[in-house]
Coordinates of C-alpha atoms in Angstrom, one line a residue:
Chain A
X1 CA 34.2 -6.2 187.4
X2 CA 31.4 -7.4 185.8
X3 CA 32.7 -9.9 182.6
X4 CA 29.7 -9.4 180.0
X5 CA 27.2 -6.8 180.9
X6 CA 24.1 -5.9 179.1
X7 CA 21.7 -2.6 179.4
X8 CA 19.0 -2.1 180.3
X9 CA 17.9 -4.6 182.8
X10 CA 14.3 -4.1 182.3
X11 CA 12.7 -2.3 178.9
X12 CA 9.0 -1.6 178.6
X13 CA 7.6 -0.1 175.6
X14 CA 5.2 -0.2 173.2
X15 CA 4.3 -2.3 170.0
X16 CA 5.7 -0.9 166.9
X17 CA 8.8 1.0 168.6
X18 CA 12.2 0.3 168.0
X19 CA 14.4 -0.2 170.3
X20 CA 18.0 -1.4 171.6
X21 CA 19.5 -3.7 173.9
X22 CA 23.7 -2.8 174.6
X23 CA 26.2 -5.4 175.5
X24 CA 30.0 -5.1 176.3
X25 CA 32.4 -7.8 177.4
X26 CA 35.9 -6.9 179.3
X27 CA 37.5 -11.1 178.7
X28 CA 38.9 -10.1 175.4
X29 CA 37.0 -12.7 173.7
X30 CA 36.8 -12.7 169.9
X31 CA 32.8 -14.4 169.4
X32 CA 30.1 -12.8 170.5
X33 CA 26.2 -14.2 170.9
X34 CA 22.4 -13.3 171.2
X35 CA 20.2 -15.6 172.8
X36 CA 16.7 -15.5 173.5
X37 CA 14.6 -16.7 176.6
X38 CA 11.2 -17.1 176.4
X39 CA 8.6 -17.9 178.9
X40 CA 9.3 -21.6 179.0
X41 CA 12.6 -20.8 179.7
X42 CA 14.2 -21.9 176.6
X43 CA 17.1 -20.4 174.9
X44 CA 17.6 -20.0 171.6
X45 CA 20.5 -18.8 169.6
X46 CA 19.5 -15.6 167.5
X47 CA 23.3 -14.7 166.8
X48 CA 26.8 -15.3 166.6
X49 CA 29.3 -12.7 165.7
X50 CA 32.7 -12.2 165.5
X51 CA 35.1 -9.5 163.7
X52 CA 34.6 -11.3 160.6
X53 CA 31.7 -13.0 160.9
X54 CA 27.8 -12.7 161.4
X55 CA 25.9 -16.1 162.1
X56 CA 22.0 -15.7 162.0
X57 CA 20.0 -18.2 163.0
X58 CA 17.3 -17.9 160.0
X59 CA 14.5 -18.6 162.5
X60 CA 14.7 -15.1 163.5
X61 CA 12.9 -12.2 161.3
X62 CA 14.9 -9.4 160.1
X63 CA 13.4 -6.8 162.3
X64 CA 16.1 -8.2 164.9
X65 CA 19.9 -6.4 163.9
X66 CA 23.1 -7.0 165.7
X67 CA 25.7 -3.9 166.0
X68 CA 29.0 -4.2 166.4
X69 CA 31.1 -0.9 166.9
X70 CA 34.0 -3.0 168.1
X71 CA 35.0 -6.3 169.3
X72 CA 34.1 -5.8 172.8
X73 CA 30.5 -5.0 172.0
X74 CA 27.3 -6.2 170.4
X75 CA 24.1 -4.1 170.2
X76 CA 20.8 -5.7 169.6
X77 CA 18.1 -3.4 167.6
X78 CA 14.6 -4.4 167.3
X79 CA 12.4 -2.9 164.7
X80 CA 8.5 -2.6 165.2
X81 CA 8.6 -4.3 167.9
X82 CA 5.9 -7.3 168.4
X83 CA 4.1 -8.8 171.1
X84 CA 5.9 -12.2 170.8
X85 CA 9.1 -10.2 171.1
X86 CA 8.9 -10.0 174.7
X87 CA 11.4 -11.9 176.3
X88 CA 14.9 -12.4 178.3
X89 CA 17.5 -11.4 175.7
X90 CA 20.9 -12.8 176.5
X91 CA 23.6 -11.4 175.7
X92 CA 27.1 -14.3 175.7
X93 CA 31.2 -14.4 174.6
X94 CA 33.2 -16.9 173.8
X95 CA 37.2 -17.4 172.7
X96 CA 37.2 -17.8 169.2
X97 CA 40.4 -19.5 168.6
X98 CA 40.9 -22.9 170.0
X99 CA 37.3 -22.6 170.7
X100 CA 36.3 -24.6 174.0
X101 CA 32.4 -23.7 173.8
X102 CA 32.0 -22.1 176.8
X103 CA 29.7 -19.3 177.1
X104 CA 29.8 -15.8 179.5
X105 CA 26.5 -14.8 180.0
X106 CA 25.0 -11.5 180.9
X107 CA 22.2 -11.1 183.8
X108 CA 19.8 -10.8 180.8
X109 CA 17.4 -7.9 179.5
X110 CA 14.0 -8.2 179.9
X111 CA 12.2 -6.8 177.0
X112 CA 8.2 -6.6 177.5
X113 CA 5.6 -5.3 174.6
X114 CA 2.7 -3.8 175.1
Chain B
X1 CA 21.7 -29.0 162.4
X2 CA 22.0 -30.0 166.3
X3 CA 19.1 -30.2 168.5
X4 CA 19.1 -31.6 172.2
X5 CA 16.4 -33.3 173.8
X6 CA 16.6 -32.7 178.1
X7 CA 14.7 -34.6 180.1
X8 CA 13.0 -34.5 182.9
X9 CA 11.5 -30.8 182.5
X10 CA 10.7 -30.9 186.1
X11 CA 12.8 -32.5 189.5
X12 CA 11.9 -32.5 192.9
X13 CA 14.6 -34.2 195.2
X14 CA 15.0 -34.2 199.2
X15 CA 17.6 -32.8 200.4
X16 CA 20.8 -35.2 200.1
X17 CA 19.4 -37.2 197.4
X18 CA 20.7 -37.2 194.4
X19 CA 19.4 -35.6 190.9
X20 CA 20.1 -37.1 187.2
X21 CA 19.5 -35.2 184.0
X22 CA 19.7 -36.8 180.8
X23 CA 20.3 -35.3 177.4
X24 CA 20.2 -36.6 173.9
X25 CA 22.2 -34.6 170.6
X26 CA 21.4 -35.3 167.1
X27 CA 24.7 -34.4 165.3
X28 CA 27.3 -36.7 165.2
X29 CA 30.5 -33.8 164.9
X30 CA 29.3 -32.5 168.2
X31 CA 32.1 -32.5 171.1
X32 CA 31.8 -30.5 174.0
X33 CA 28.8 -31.3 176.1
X34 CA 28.7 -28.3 178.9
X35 CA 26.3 -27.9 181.4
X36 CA 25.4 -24.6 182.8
X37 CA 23.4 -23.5 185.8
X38 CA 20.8 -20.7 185.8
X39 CA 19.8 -19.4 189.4
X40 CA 16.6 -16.9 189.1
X41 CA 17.2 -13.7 187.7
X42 CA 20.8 -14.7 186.7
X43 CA 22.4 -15.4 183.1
X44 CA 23.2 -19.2 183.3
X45 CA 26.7 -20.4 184.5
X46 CA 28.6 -23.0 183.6
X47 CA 29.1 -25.9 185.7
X48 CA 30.9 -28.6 184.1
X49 CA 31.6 -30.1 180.8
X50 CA 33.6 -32.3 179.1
X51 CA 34.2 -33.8 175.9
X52 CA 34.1 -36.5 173.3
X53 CA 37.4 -38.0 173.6
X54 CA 36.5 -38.7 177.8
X55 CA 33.8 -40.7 179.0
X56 CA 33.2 -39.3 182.7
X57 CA 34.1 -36.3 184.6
X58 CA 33.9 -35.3 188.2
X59 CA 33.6 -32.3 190.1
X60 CA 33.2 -32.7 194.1
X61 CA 29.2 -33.6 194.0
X62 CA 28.4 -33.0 190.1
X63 CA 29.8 -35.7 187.6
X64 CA 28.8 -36.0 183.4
X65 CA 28.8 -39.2 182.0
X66 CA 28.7 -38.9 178.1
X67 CA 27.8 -42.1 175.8
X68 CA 28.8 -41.1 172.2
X69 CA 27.5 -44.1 170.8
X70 CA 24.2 -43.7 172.1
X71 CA 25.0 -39.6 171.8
X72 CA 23.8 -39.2 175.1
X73 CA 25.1 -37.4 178.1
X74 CA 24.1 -37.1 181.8
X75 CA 24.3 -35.3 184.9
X76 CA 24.7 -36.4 188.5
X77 CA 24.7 -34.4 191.4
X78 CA 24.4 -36.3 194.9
X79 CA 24.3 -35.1 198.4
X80 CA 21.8 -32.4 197.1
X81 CA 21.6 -28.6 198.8
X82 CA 18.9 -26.2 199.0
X83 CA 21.1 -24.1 197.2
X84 CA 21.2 -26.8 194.4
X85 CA 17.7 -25.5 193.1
X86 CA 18.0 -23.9 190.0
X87 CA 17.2 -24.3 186.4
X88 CA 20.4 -26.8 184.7
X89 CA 20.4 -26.6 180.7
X90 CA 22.6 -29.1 179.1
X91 CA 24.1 -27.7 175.3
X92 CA 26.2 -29.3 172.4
X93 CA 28.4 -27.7 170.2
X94 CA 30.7 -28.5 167.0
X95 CA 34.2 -27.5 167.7
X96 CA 34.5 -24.5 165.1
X97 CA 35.3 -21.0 166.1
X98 CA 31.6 -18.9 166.5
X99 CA 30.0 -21.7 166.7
X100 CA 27.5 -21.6 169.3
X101 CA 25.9 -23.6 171.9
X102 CA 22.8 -25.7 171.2
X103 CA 20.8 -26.0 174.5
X104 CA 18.4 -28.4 175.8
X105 CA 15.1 -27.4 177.0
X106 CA 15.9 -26.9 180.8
X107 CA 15.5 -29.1 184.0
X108 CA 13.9 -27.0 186.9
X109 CA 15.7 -28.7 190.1
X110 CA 13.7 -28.4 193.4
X111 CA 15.9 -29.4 196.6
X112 CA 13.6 -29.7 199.8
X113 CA 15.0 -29.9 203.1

């Protein structure tokens, strides 16, 4: 079984549409994360959520929303989506309590703008 | 706030040499210092780590040295594989629940046989 898995894979679309990225994790963790990969192959933390909690990185504008419709799950909408959005999104959990740090990464979402 | 420097960007070994990656952190609180692996179309994977209160750890061929004075941290992998080739990220992070994991810029490993 797959520990953190994100859909889609692959999303094409078009500048100005909104759109969403799913994630789900079956390890029972309590923290989940957003990351961002860009073309350099850098990643960036855009959030870090858990049942109480929402940590945004303030680097990242406002069209970008994290969901959360339970604790094993954490959404990502874009909003009017730009050209410099296109990237890997990554979605990541983590124990909460007692927290060692370690990350579970998804195989990543490749968003691309037209 | 945190922010790791990685260096080299790039790394292009022979096969059974061995690779070192270095990393610099900027915030003193920092205490886990993981390392994760990302293979091409993959989400990265973790590695190794270890923390402030040890100075070395090894893993069959990979092994972290971390200098807290200094706040720098390494990592060594001998007898390199093909199969060694990847992208290796090194990260900090404060111990505090949600916090997340500041990464370094990357190191693209090359292993030629």
């Amino acid at each position: 079984d797959t520990a953190v898995s994100q859909t889609p894979k692959y999303l094409v679309t078009q500048m100005g549409n909104d759109k969403s990225i799913k994630c789900e994790q079956n390890l029972g963790h309590d923290t989940m994360y957003w990351y961002k990969q860009d073309s350099k192959k850098f990643l960036k933390i855009m959030f870090s959520y858990n049942n109480k909690e929402l940590i945004i990185n303030e680097t990242v504008p406002n069209r970008f929303s994290p969901k959360s419709p339970d604790k094993a799950h954490l959404n990502l909408h874009i909003n009017s989506l730009e050209l410099g959005d296109s990237a890997v999104y990554f979605c990541a959990s983590s124990r909460a309590s007692g927290n060692t740090g370690e990350l579970f990464f998804g195989e990543g979402s490749r968003l691309t703008v037209l | 706030g945190e922010n790791v420097e990685q260096h080299p960007s790039t790394l292009s070994v022979q096969e059974g040499d061995s690779a070192v990656i270095k990393c610099t952190y900027s915030d003193s609180a920092s205490n886990y210092f993981p390392w994760y692996k990302q293979e091409l179309g993959k989400g990265p994977q973790l590695i190794i780590d270890i923390r402030s209160n040890v100075g070395e750890k090894k893993d069959q061929r990979i092994a972290v040295t971390l200098n807290k004075t200094a706040k720098h941290f390494s990592l060594h992998i001998t007898e390199t594989q093909p199969e060694d080739s990847a992208v290796y990220f090194c990260a900090a992070s404060i111990s505090q629940a949600g916090t997340a994991l500041i990464f370094g810029k990357g190191t693209t490993l090359s292993v030629s046989s």
